[in-house]
């Protein structure tokens, strides 16, 4: 249930961050917001993928646009061990993307502002940061700098490539998978699904996987509803069984209504007796008429169930009637 | 069946009350004197319609299949009332809706959505009322609810007969 909860959270946050993005691209708020975000209290685990997101996101920004500013961002991130990534993360990426975009527009001013902190932060980074991503970052900054040219769309694709490069460089395998999933989950803030090891991680397959899981959950529910489906493995057979069951239920309704049509006038509809007769015992006085019509629906419906020998609806229904008959006799 | 006291607003009780009311109405309308097959057939049809209707209405149209069934019943009654113009409108509307949803369904499947089971879902779509207009996810949901309601109906009819 956890991914679902996260999904709802991130969905709501994602929409708000998109709205924010559209609103303001102001230099004054740029660095302030990022600092505020990084210093904000956050997750449970440093090892959770959301915590890792704090690192790749600012580092991706840095790699793309201005190394100094991004390093400044990256520096406080490792210091903050508790990061509520799942909560702040979409807004973080939104603002970081905005920051990324903005830094291209006003690159000089930002670089100037952040140069003072850069020297200190690089040393801080190398000393404090246990994550491999930061170490691989200087190698990649040079390669990525010439890529900085156009806003928004290209940035996103570049970010993806960079993150994949970073991830390949990292040796922590579990975090690699988590990184990949988280990085791609960033693209769609409303899809928050954790990818497993060795599985494709682009947005389409993530969405497909979420769908598949939903479908499988519902198939399980159906299996519980339909008697005898638990033993069957394989969705096709289960679906066949479900179809059979629905067909037989519909036929039962038809037969029973036919029976009601035939038997109707003799029955006194007494609500209380019907409600108390929940347990399956039937009203008196109608057994001869009821036994006969009961035979032919049973024959016709049971003909459909050749494959299965399980005792089934009609059998359960038969028993109380026969009990009554025997009692009368 | 587990004998437990009924929740007054549960599906079972709602269906039971409606169904019994319908049956008494039918009984009152057509006092059966002879049991000729034709009359029985007529009554059977009416009772079946009454059962379906009472089930569909007691589900309160929160479910797609109940809405589809209600629509079907209503269109059938309109057809019987022999208002040609109304019939044309309803059928064209329905066809438009079906076309649109069929397009949606096709587009969904062609956008690379993985569908492991193709044939059976079509069978299921035929069975469940309103099933043509739904994707697999919702279809399975509706099927589960439909099965539950059908079993309720069967139990009640069994008791009533």
CSV table of C-alpha atoms in Angstrom, one decimal:
chain,number,residue,atom,x,y,z
A,1,UNK,CA,0.0,0.0,0.0
A,2,UNK,CA,3.0,2.2,0.5
A,3,UNK,CA,3.6,3.0,-3.2
A,4,UNK,CA,-0.1,3.9,-3.5
A,5,UNK,CA,0.1,6.3,-0.7
A,6,UNK,CA,3.2,7.9,-2.2
A,7,UNK,CA,1.5,8.1,-5.5
A,8,UNK,CA,-1.4,10.1,-4.2
A,9,UNK,CA,1.0,12.4,-2.3
A,10,UNK,CA,3.2,12.9,-5.3
A,11,UNK,CA,0.3,13.4,-7.6
A,12,UNK,CA,-1.0,16.2,-5.5
A,13,UNK,CA,2.4,17.7,-5.1
A,14,UNK,CA,3.2,17.3,-8.7
A,15,UNK,CA,0.3,19.4,-9.8
A,16,UNK,CA,1.1,22.2,-7.4
A,17,UNK,CA,4.7,22.2,-8.5
A,18,UNK,CA,3.7,22.5,-12.2
A,19,UNK,CA,1.6,25.4,-11.3
A,20,UNK,CA,4.4,27.0,-9.5
A,21,UNK,CA,6.7,26.5,-12.4
A,22,UNK,CA,4.5,28.4,-14.7
A,23,UNK,CA,4.2,31.3,-12.4
A,24,UNK,CA,7.6,32.7,-11.6
A,25,UNK,CA,11.1,32.6,-12.9
A,26,UNK,CA,12.7,35.1,-10.6
A,27,UNK,CA,16.3,35.4,-9.9
A,28,UNK,CA,15.7,36.6,-6.4
A,29,UNK,CA,13.9,33.5,-5.3
A,30,UNK,CA,16.0,31.1,-7.1
A,31,UNK,CA,18.8,30.4,-4.8
A,32,UNK,CA,16.7,31.0,-1.7
A,33,UNK,CA,14.2,28.4,-2.6
A,34,UNK,CA,16.7,25.8,-3.4
A,35,UNK,CA,18.5,26.4,-0.1
A,36,UNK,CA,15.2,26.3,1.7
A,37,UNK,CA,14.3,23.0,0.1
A,38,UNK,CA,17.6,21.4,0.8
A,39,UNK,CA,17.6,22.4,4.4
A,40,UNK,CA,14.0,21.4,4.9
A,41,UNK,CA,13.5,18.3,7.1
A,42,UNK,CA,13.0,15.2,5.3
A,43,UNK,CA,13.0,11.4,5.0
A,44,UNK,CA,13.2,8.4,7.3
A,45,UNK,CA,16.1,6.7,5.6
A,46,UNK,CA,19.1,8.1,4.0
A,47,UNK,CA,19.0,4.8,2.1
A,48,UNK,CA,15.6,5.3,0.7
A,49,UNK,CA,15.4,6.1,-3.0
A,50,UNK,CA,13.8,9.4,-2.2
A,51,UNK,CA,16.8,10.5,-0.2
A,52,UNK,CA,18.9,9.6,-3.1
A,53,UNK,CA,16.8,11.8,-5.3
A,54,UNK,CA,17.9,14.8,-3.4
A,55,UNK,CA,21.3,14.2,-4.6
A,56,UNK,CA,20.8,13.3,-8.2
A,57,UNK,CA,18.4,16.1,-8.8
A,58,UNK,CA,20.5,19.0,-7.7
A,59,UNK,CA,23.5,17.4,-9.2
A,60,UNK,CA,21.8,17.0,-12.5
A,61,UNK,CA,21.0,20.7,-12.4
A,62,UNK,CA,24.5,21.4,-11.7
A,63,UNK,CA,25.8,19.2,-14.5
A,64,UNK,CA,23.5,20.8,-16.9
A,65,UNK,CA,24.0,24.4,-16.2
A,66,UNK,CA,26.3,25.9,-13.8
A,67,UNK,CA,28.6,23.7,-11.9
A,68,UNK,CA,29.2,26.1,-9.1
A,69,UNK,CA,25.6,26.7,-8.2
A,70,UNK,CA,24.8,23.1,-8.3
A,71,UNK,CA,27.7,22.2,-6.1
A,72,UNK,CA,26.3,24.7,-3.7
A,73,UNK,CA,23.1,22.9,-3.8
A,74,UNK,CA,24.7,19.5,-3.5
A,75,UNK,CA,26.7,20.5,-0.5
A,76,UNK,CA,24.0,20.8,2.1
A,77,UNK,CA,22.2,17.7,0.7
A,78,UNK,CA,24.5,15.1,2.1
A,79,UNK,CA,24.5,16.8,5.3
A,80,UNK,CA,20.8,16.4,5.7
A,81,UNK,CA,20.3,12.8,6.4
A,82,UNK,CA,16.6,13.0,7.1
A,83,UNK,CA,14.9,13.9,3.9
A,84,UNK,CA,11.3,13.6,3.4
A,85,UNK,CA,11.9,12.9,-0.2
A,86,UNK,CA,8.5,11.6,-1.0
A,87,UNK,CA,6.9,14.7,0.2
A,88,UNK,CA,9.2,17.4,-1.0
A,89,UNK,CA,10.6,15.7,-3.9
A,90,UNK,CA,8.3,16.7,-6.7
A,91,UNK,CA,8.3,20.3,-5.6
A,92,UNK,CA,12.1,20.0,-5.3
A,93,UNK,CA,12.4,18.8,-8.9
A,94,UNK,CA,10.0,21.3,-10.2
A,95,UNK,CA,11.9,24.1,-8.6
A,96,UNK,CA,15.2,22.6,-9.5
A,97,UNK,CA,14.1,22.4,-13.1
A,98,UNK,CA,13.0,25.9,-13.0
A,99,UNK,CA,16.3,26.8,-11.5
A,100,UNK,CA,18.0,24.9,-14.2
A,101,UNK,CA,16.1,26.7,-16.8
A,102,UNK,CA,16.7,30.0,-15.2
A,103,UNK,CA,20.4,29.5,-14.8
A,104,UNK,CA,20.7,29.3,-18.5
A,105,UNK,CA,18.9,32.6,-18.9
A,106,UNK,CA,20.9,34.4,-16.3
A,107,UNK,CA,24.0,32.2,-16.0
A,108,UNK,CA,26.5,34.9,-15.3
A,109,UNK,CA,24.9,36.4,-12.3
A,110,UNK,CA,24.3,33.0,-10.6
A,111,UNK,CA,27.9,31.9,-11.2
A,112,UNK,CA,29.2,35.1,-9.7
A,113,UNK,CA,27.0,34.7,-6.7
A,114,UNK,CA,27.9,31.2,-6.1
A,115,UNK,CA,31.6,31.3,-6.9
A,116,UNK,CA,32.4,32.2,-3.4
A,117,UNK,CA,30.8,29.1,-2.0
A,118,UNK,CA,32.1,26.8,-4.6
A,119,UNK,CA,35.6,26.3,-3.4
A,120,UNK,CA,34.4,25.4,0.1
A,121,UNK,CA,31.6,23.2,-1.2
A,122,UNK,CA,33.8,21.1,-3.4
A,123,UNK,CA,36.0,20.2,-0.5
A,124,UNK,CA,33.0,19.6,1.6
A,125,UNK,CA,31.5,17.4,-1.0
A,126,UNK,CA,34.5,15.2,-1.4
A,127,UNK,CA,35.0,14.8,2.2
A,128,UNK,CA,31.6,14.2,3.5
A,129,UNK,CA,29.7,12.7,0.7
A,130,UNK,CA,29.6,8.9,0.8
A,131,UNK,CA,27.6,8.7,-2.4
A,132,UNK,CA,29.3,7.8,-5.5
A,133,UNK,CA,27.3,10.2,-7.6
A,134,UNK,CA,29.1,13.2,-6.3
A,135,UNK,CA,32.5,11.7,-7.0
A,136,UNK,CA,31.6,11.0,-10.6
A,137,UNK,CA,30.2,14.4,-10.9
A,138,UNK,CA,33.4,16.3,-11.8
A,139,UNK,CA,34.2,13.9,-14.5
A,140,UNK,CA,30.8,14.5,-16.0
A,141,UNK,CA,30.5,18.2,-15.6
A,142,UNK,CA,33.0,18.9,-18.2
A,143,UNK,CA,31.4,16.6,-20.6
A,144,UNK,CA,28.0,18.0,-19.9
A,145,UNK,CA,28.8,21.7,-20.0
A,146,UNK,CA,28.9,21.9,-23.8
A,147,UNK,CA,25.4,20.3,-23.8
A,148,UNK,CA,23.9,23.3,-22.2
A,149,UNK,CA,22.1,25.1,-25.0
A,150,UNK,CA,18.3,25.0,-25.1
A,151,UNK,CA,15.7,25.2,-22.4
A,152,UNK,CA,13.1,22.8,-21.0
A,153,UNK,CA,12.7,19.8,-23.3
A,154,UNK,CA,16.3,19.2,-24.1
A,155,UNK,CA,17.2,19.7,-20.5
A,156,UNK,CA,15.0,16.9,-19.5
A,157,UNK,CA,16.4,14.5,-22.0
A,158,UNK,CA,19.9,15.5,-21.1
A,159,UNK,CA,19.1,15.1,-17.4
A,160,UNK,CA,18.0,11.6,-18.1
A,161,UNK,CA,21.1,10.7,-19.9
A,162,UNK,CA,23.3,12.2,-17.2
A,163,UNK,CA,21.5,10.3,-14.5
A,164,UNK,CA,21.8,7.1,-16.4
A,165,UNK,CA,25.5,7.7,-16.8
A,166,UNK,CA,25.8,8.5,-13.1
A,167,UNK,CA,23.9,5.5,-12.2
A,168,UNK,CA,26.0,3.2,-14.3
A,169,UNK,CA,29.1,4.6,-12.6
A,170,UNK,CA,27.7,3.9,-9.1
A,171,UNK,CA,28.6,0.6,-7.6
A,172,UNK,CA,25.7,0.3,-5.1
A,173,UNK,CA,23.4,-1.9,-7.1
A,174,UNK,CA,20.3,-1.7,-5.1
A,175,UNK,CA,20.6,2.0,-5.1
A,176,UNK,CA,21.2,1.9,-8.8
A,177,UNK,CA,17.9,0.4,-9.4
A,178,UNK,CA,16.3,2.7,-7.0
A,179,UNK,CA,18.0,5.6,-8.7
A,180,UNK,CA,16.9,4.6,-12.1
A,181,UNK,CA,13.4,4.2,-10.9
A,182,UNK,CA,13.4,7.4,-9.0
A,183,UNK,CA,15.0,9.4,-11.8
A,184,UNK,CA,12.4,8.2,-14.2
A,185,UNK,CA,9.7,8.7,-11.7
A,186,UNK,CA,10.8,12.3,-11.6
A,187,UNK,CA,9.6,12.8,-15.1
A,188,UNK,CA,6.1,11.9,-14.1
A,189,UNK,CA,5.5,13.2,-10.6
A,190,UNK,CA,2.2,11.5,-10.5
A,191,UNK,CA,3.6,8.0,-11.1
A,192,UNK,CA,5.5,6.9,-8.1
A,193,UNK,CA,6.4,3.3,-8.7
A,194,UNK,CA,9.5,1.6,-7.6
A,195,UNK,CA,11.2,-0.3,-10.4
A,196,UNK,CA,12.8,-3.6,-9.6
A,197,UNK,CA,16.2,-4.7,-10.5
A,198,UNK,CA,16.8,-5.6,-14.0
A,199,UNK,CA,13.5,-4.2,-15.3
A,200,UNK,CA,13.0,-1.5,-17.9
A,201,UNK,CA,12.5,1.9,-16.4
A,202,UNK,CA,11.2,4.3,-19.0
A,203,UNK,CA,8.0,6.0,-18.2
A,204,UNK,CA,5.9,3.9,-20.4
A,205,UNK,CA,6.9,0.6,-18.9
A,206,UNK,CA,6.4,2.1,-15.4
A,207,UNK,CA,2.9,3.0,-16.2
A,208,UNK,CA,2.3,-0.3,-17.8
A,209,UNK,CA,3.7,-2.1,-14.8
A,210,UNK,CA,1.4,-0.1,-12.5
A,211,UNK,CA,-1.5,-1.1,-14.7
A,212,UNK,CA,-0.5,-4.7,-14.7
A,213,UNK,CA,-0.3,-4.7,-11.0
A,214,UNK,CA,-3.8,-3.2,-10.7
A,215,UNK,CA,-5.2,-5.8,-13.1
A,216,UNK,CA,-3.5,-8.6,-11.2
A,217,UNK,CA,-4.9,-7.4,-7.9
A,218,UNK,CA,-8.4,-7.4,-9.4
A,219,UNK,CA,-8.0,-10.8,-10.9
A,220,UNK,CA,-7.1,-12.0,-7.4
A,221,UNK,CA,-10.3,-10.6,-6.1
A,222,UNK,CA,-12.3,-12.3,-8.8
A,223,UNK,CA,-10.6,-15.5,-8.1
A,224,UNK,CA,-11.8,-15.4,-4.6
A,225,UNK,CA,-15.3,-14.7,-5.6
A,226,UNK,CA,-15.5,-17.5,-8.1
A,227,UNK,CA,-15.5,-20.8,-6.4
A,228,UNK,CA,-12.7,-23.1,-7.5
A,229,UNK,CA,-10.6,-20.5,-9.1
A,230,UNK,CA,-7.9,-20.5,-6.5
A,231,UNK,CA,-6.5,-23.8,-7.7
A,232,UNK,CA,-6.2,-22.6,-11.3
A,233,UNK,CA,-3.0,-20.9,-12.4
A,234,UNK,CA,-2.8,-18.8,-15.4
A,235,UNK,CA,-4.9,-15.8,-16.2
A,236,UNK,CA,-6.5,-17.3,-19.4
A,237,UNK,CA,-7.9,-20.2,-17.6
A,238,UNK,CA,-9.1,-18.1,-14.7
A,239,UNK,CA,-10.8,-15.8,-17.1
A,240,UNK,CA,-12.5,-18.7,-18.7
A,241,UNK,CA,-13.7,-19.9,-15.4
A,242,UNK,CA,-15.0,-16.5,-14.6
A,243,UNK,CA,-16.9,-16.3,-17.8
A,244,UNK,CA,-18.4,-19.7,-17.2
A,245,UNK,CA,-19.4,-18.7,-13.8
A,246,UNK,CA,-21.1,-15.5,-14.9
A,247,UNK,CA,-22.9,-17.4,-17.7
A,248,UNK,CA,-24.1,-20.0,-15.2
A,249,UNK,CA,-25.3,-17.3,-12.8
A,250,UNK,CA,-27.2,-15.6,-15.5
A,251,UNK,CA,-28.8,-18.9,-16.5
A,252,UNK,CA,-29.7,-19.6,-13.0
A,253,UNK,CA,-31.5,-16.3,-12.7
A,254,UNK,CA,-33.4,-17.2,-15.9
A,255,UNK,CA,-34.4,-20.6,-14.6
A,256,UNK,CA,-35.4,-19.4,-11.3
A,257,UNK,CA,-37.5,-16.7,-12.7
A,258,UNK,CA,-39.1,-19.3,-15.0
A,259,UNK,CA,-39.8,-21.3,-12.0
A,260,UNK,CA,-41.3,-18.4,-10.2
A,261,UNK,CA,-43.5,-17.8,-13.2
A,262,UNK,CA,-44.8,-21.3,-13.0
A,263,UNK,CA,-45.1,-21.6,-9.3
A,264,UNK,CA,-46.0,-18.1,-8.5
A,265,UNK,CA,-49.7,-18.0,-7.7
A,266,UNK,CA,-49.4,-20.6,-5.0
A,267,UNK,CA,-46.9,-18.7,-3.0
A,268,UNK,CA,-47.7,-16.3,-0.3
A,269,UNK,CA,-45.1,-13.6,-0.2
A,270,UNK,CA,-44.4,-13.1,3.3
A,271,UNK,CA,-41.5,-10.8,3.9
A,272,UNK,CA,-40.7,-12.0,7.3
A,273,UNK,CA,-40.7,-15.6,6.4
A,274,UNK,CA,-38.4,-14.9,3.5
A,275,UNK,CA,-36.0,-12.9,5.7
A,276,UNK,CA,-35.9,-15.6,8.3
A,277,UNK,CA,-35.5,-18.2,5.6
A,278,UNK,CA,-32.0,-16.9,4.8
A,279,UNK,CA,-30.4,-20.1,5.9
A,280,UNK,CA,-31.8,-21.9,3.0
A,281,UNK,CA,-34.9,-23.5,4.4
A,282,UNK,CA,-37.9,-23.2,2.2
A,283,UNK,CA,-41.5,-22.5,2.8
A,284,UNK,CA,-43.8,-25.4,3.3
A,285,UNK,CA,-46.6,-26.6,1.1
A,286,UNK,CA,-44.8,-26.3,-2.2
A,287,UNK,CA,-42.5,-29.2,-2.3
A,288,UNK,CA,-44.1,-31.4,-4.8
A,289,UNK,CA,-44.4,-28.6,-7.3
A,290,UNK,CA,-40.9,-27.4,-6.6
A,291,UNK,CA,-39.1,-30.7,-6.8
A,292,UNK,CA,-40.1,-31.2,-10.3
A,293,UNK,CA,-39.1,-27.9,-11.8
A,294,UNK,CA,-36.0,-28.1,-9.9
A,295,UNK,CA,-34.8,-31.1,-11.8
A,296,UNK,CA,-34.6,-29.7,-15.2
A,297,UNK,CA,-32.6,-26.5,-14.3
A,298,UNK,CA,-30.2,-28.6,-12.5
A,299,UNK,CA,-29.6,-30.9,-15.4
A,300,UNK,CA,-29.2,-28.1,-17.9
A,301,UNK,CA,-26.8,-26.1,-15.8
A,302,UNK,CA,-24.7,-28.9,-14.6
A,303,UNK,CA,-24.1,-29.8,-18.2
A,304,UNK,CA,-21.9,-26.8,-18.5
A,305,UNK,CA,-19.7,-27.9,-15.7
A,306,UNK,CA,-18.3,-31.0,-17.2
A,307,UNK,CA,-14.7,-30.2,-16.4
A,308,UNK,CA,-15.1,-29.6,-12.7
A,309,UNK,CA,-16.4,-32.0,-10.1
A,310,UNK,CA,-16.7,-29.5,-7.4
A,311,UNK,CA,-19.9,-29.2,-5.5
A,312,UNK,CA,-21.5,-26.1,-6.6
A,313,UNK,CA,-24.4,-23.7,-6.3
A,314,UNK,CA,-27.2,-26.0,-7.2
A,315,UNK,CA,-25.9,-28.7,-5.0
A,316,UNK,CA,-25.8,-26.4,-2.1
A,317,UNK,CA,-29.3,-25.4,-3.0
A,318,UNK,CA,-30.5,-28.9,-3.4
A,319,UNK,CA,-29.5,-30.0,0.0
A,320,UNK,CA,-32.0,-27.9,2.0
A,321,UNK,CA,-34.8,-29.0,-0.3
A,322,UNK,CA,-34.0,-32.7,0.1
A,323,UNK,CA,-33.7,-32.2,3.8
A,324,UNK,CA,-37.2,-30.8,3.8
A,325,UNK,CA,-38.4,-33.7,1.7
A,326,UNK,CA,-36.9,-36.2,3.9
A,327,UNK,CA,-38.3,-34.5,6.9
A,328,UNK,CA,-41.8,-34.5,5.5
A,329,UNK,CA,-41.6,-38.1,4.6
B,1,UNK,CA,-25.5,-19.4,3.2
B,2,UNK,CA,-24.7,-18.0,6.5
B,3,UNK,CA,-27.9,-17.1,8.5
B,4,UNK,CA,-27.2,-13.6,9.9
B,5,UNK,CA,-29.4,-10.8,10.5
B,6,UNK,CA,-29.9,-8.5,7.5
B,7,UNK,CA,-28.5,-5.0,7.3
B,8,UNK,CA,-31.6,-3.0,6.5
B,9,UNK,CA,-29.9,-1.0,3.7
B,10,UNK,CA,-27.7,-3.8,2.3
B,11,UNK,CA,-27.9,-4.9,-1.3
B,12,UNK,CA,-29.7,-8.0,-0.3
B,13,UNK,CA,-32.5,-6.4,1.5
B,14,UNK,CA,-32.9,-3.7,-1.1
B,15,UNK,CA,-33.1,-6.3,-3.8
B,16,UNK,CA,-35.5,-8.4,-1.9
B,17,UNK,CA,-38.0,-5.7,-1.1
B,18,UNK,CA,-38.0,-4.5,-4.7
B,19,UNK,CA,-38.3,-7.9,-6.2
B,20,UNK,CA,-41.1,-9.0,-3.9
B,21,UNK,CA,-42.9,-5.8,-4.6
B,22,UNK,CA,-42.6,-6.4,-8.3
B,23,UNK,CA,-43.7,-10.0,-8.0
B,24,UNK,CA,-46.8,-9.1,-6.0
B,25,UNK,CA,-47.6,-6.5,-8.6
B,26,UNK,CA,-47.3,-9.0,-11.4
B,27,UNK,CA,-49.4,-11.4,-9.4
B,28,UNK,CA,-52.0,-8.8,-8.9
B,29,UNK,CA,-52.1,-7.9,-12.5
B,30,UNK,CA,-52.4,-11.3,-13.9
B,31,UNK,CA,-54.2,-13.7,-11.7
B,32,UNK,CA,-53.2,-17.1,-13.1
B,33,UNK,CA,-56.0,-19.4,-13.6
B,34,UNK,CA,-54.7,-21.8,-16.1
B,35,UNK,CA,-51.1,-22.7,-16.6
B,36,UNK,CA,-50.9,-22.5,-20.3
B,37,UNK,CA,-47.3,-22.3,-21.6
B,38,UNK,CA,-47.9,-19.0,-23.3
B,39,UNK,CA,-49.1,-17.3,-20.2
B,40,UNK,CA,-46.3,-18.8,-18.3
B,41,UNK,CA,-43.9,-17.5,-20.9
B,42,UNK,CA,-45.3,-14.1,-20.6
B,43,UNK,CA,-45.1,-14.1,-16.9
B,44,UNK,CA,-41.6,-15.4,-17.1
B,45,UNK,CA,-40.5,-12.6,-19.2
B,46,UNK,CA,-42.1,-10.1,-16.9
B,47,UNK,CA,-40.6,-11.7,-13.9
B,48,UNK,CA,-37.2,-11.8,-15.5
B,49,UNK,CA,-37.5,-8.1,-16.3
B,50,UNK,CA,-38.7,-7.4,-12.9
B,51,UNK,CA,-35.7,-9.2,-11.4
B,52,UNK,CA,-33.2,-7.4,-13.6
B,53,UNK,CA,-34.8,-4.1,-13.0
B,54,UNK,CA,-35.0,-4.5,-9.3
B,55,UNK,CA,-31.4,-5.6,-9.2
B,56,UNK,CA,-30.2,-2.7,-11.4
B,57,UNK,CA,-32.1,-0.2,-9.4
B,58,UNK,CA,-31.0,-1.4,-6.0
B,59,UNK,CA,-27.4,-1.0,-7.1
B,60,UNK,CA,-28.0,2.8,-7.2
B,61,UNK,CA,-26.1,3.3,-10.5
B,62,UNK,CA,-22.8,3.6,-8.8
B,63,UNK,CA,-21.6,0.9,-11.1
B,64,UNK,CA,-21.3,1.0,-14.8
B,65,UNK,CA,-23.1,-2.3,-15.4
B,66,UNK,CA,-26.1,-1.1,-13.5
B,67,UNK,CA,-26.2,2.0,-15.5
B,68,UNK,CA,-26.0,0.0,-18.7
B,69,UNK,CA,-28.6,-2.3,-17.6
B,70,UNK,CA,-31.0,0.5,-16.6
B,71,UNK,CA,-30.4,2.0,-19.9
B,72,UNK,CA,-31.2,-1.2,-21.6
B,73,UNK,CA,-34.4,-1.7,-19.7
B,74,UNK,CA,-35.5,1.8,-20.2
B,75,UNK,CA,-34.9,1.6,-23.9
B,76,UNK,CA,-36.7,-1.7,-24.1
B,77,UNK,CA,-39.7,-0.2,-22.3
B,78,UNK,CA,-39.6,2.8,-24.6
B,79,UNK,CA,-39.5,0.5,-27.6
B,80,UNK,CA,-42.5,-1.3,-26.3
B,81,UNK,CA,-44.3,2.0,-25.9
B,82,UNK,CA,-43.7,2.2,-29.6
B,83,UNK,CA,-42.5,5.8,-29.8
B,84,UNK,CA,-40.5,5.7,-32.9
B,85,UNK,CA,-38.8,9.0,-32.5
B,86,UNK,CA,-37.7,8.3,-29.1
B,87,UNK,CA,-36.3,5.0,-30.2
B,88,UNK,CA,-34.3,6.7,-33.0
B,89,UNK,CA,-32.8,9.2,-30.6
B,90,UNK,CA,-31.8,6.6,-28.0
B,91,UNK,CA,-30.3,4.3,-30.5
B,92,UNK,CA,-28.3,6.9,-32.2
B,93,UNK,CA,-27.0,8.2,-28.9
B,94,UNK,CA,-26.2,4.8,-27.8
B,95,UNK,CA,-24.3,4.1,-31.0
B,96,UNK,CA,-22.4,7.3,-30.7
B,97,UNK,CA,-21.4,6.4,-27.2
B,98,UNK,CA,-20.4,2.9,-28.2
B,99,UNK,CA,-18.4,4.1,-31.1
B,100,UNK,CA,-16.6,6.6,-29.0
B,101,UNK,CA,-15.7,4.1,-26.3
B,102,UNK,CA,-14.7,1.6,-28.9
B,103,UNK,CA,-12.3,4.1,-30.3
B,104,UNK,CA,-11.0,4.8,-26.9
B,105,UNK,CA,-10.5,1.2,-26.3
B,106,UNK,CA,-8.7,0.7,-29.6
B,107,UNK,CA,-6.4,3.6,-29.0
B,108,UNK,CA,-5.6,2.4,-25.6
B,109,UNK,CA,-4.6,-1.0,-26.8
B,110,UNK,CA,-2.6,0.3,-29.7
B,111,UNK,CA,-0.6,2.6,-27.4
B,112,UNK,CA,1.5,-0.3,-26.4
B,113,UNK,CA,-0.6,-1.3,-23.4
B,114,UNK,CA,0.1,-4.9,-22.7
B,115,UNK,CA,-2.9,-7.1,-22.9
B,116,UNK,CA,-2.1,-10.7,-22.1
B,117,UNK,CA,-5.7,-12.0,-22.5
B,118,UNK,CA,-7.6,-10.9,-25.5
B,119,UNK,CA,-10.2,-13.4,-26.3
B,120,UNK,CA,-11.6,-14.0,-22.9
B,121,UNK,CA,-12.0,-10.3,-22.2
B,122,UNK,CA,-14.3,-10.1,-25.2
B,123,UNK,CA,-16.3,-12.9,-23.9
B,124,UNK,CA,-16.5,-11.2,-20.6
B,125,UNK,CA,-17.5,-8.0,-22.2
B,126,UNK,CA,-20.5,-9.6,-23.9
B,127,UNK,CA,-21.6,-11.1,-20.6
B,128,UNK,CA,-21.4,-8.2,-18.4
B,129,UNK,CA,-23.9,-5.5,-19.3
B,130,UNK,CA,-22.1,-2.4,-20.5
B,131,UNK,CA,-18.9,-4.2,-20.8
B,132,UNK,CA,-18.0,-3.1,-24.2
B,133,UNK,CA,-17.3,0.4,-23.1
B,134,UNK,CA,-14.7,-0.4,-20.4
B,135,UNK,CA,-11.1,-1.1,-20.3
B,136,UNK,CA,-9.8,-4.3,-18.6
B,137,UNK,CA,-9.2,-2.8,-15.3
B,138,UNK,CA,-12.7,-1.5,-14.8
B,139,UNK,CA,-14.1,-4.5,-16.5
B,140,UNK,CA,-12.7,-6.8,-13.9
B,141,UNK,CA,-14.1,-4.5,-11.2
B,142,UNK,CA,-17.5,-4.5,-12.7
B,143,UNK,CA,-17.4,-8.2,-13.2
B,144,UNK,CA,-16.7,-8.8,-9.5
B,145,UNK,CA,-19.5,-6.6,-8.5
B,146,UNK,CA,-21.8,-8.1,-11.0
B,147,UNK,CA,-21.0,-11.6,-9.8
B,148,UNK,CA,-21.8,-10.6,-6.3
B,149,UNK,CA,-25.1,-9.1,-7.3
B,150,UNK,CA,-26.0,-12.1,-9.4
B,151,UNK,CA,-25.4,-14.5,-6.6
B,152,UNK,CA,-27.6,-12.3,-4.4
B,153,UNK,CA,-30.3,-12.5,-6.9
B,154,UNK,CA,-30.1,-16.2,-7.3
B,155,UNK,CA,-30.2,-16.7,-3.6
B,156,UNK,CA,-33.2,-14.6,-3.2
B,157,UNK,CA,-35.1,-16.1,-6.1
B,158,UNK,CA,-34.3,-19.5,-4.7
B,159,UNK,CA,-35.8,-18.6,-1.4
B,160,UNK,CA,-38.8,-16.9,-3.0
B,161,UNK,CA,-39.7,-19.9,-5.1
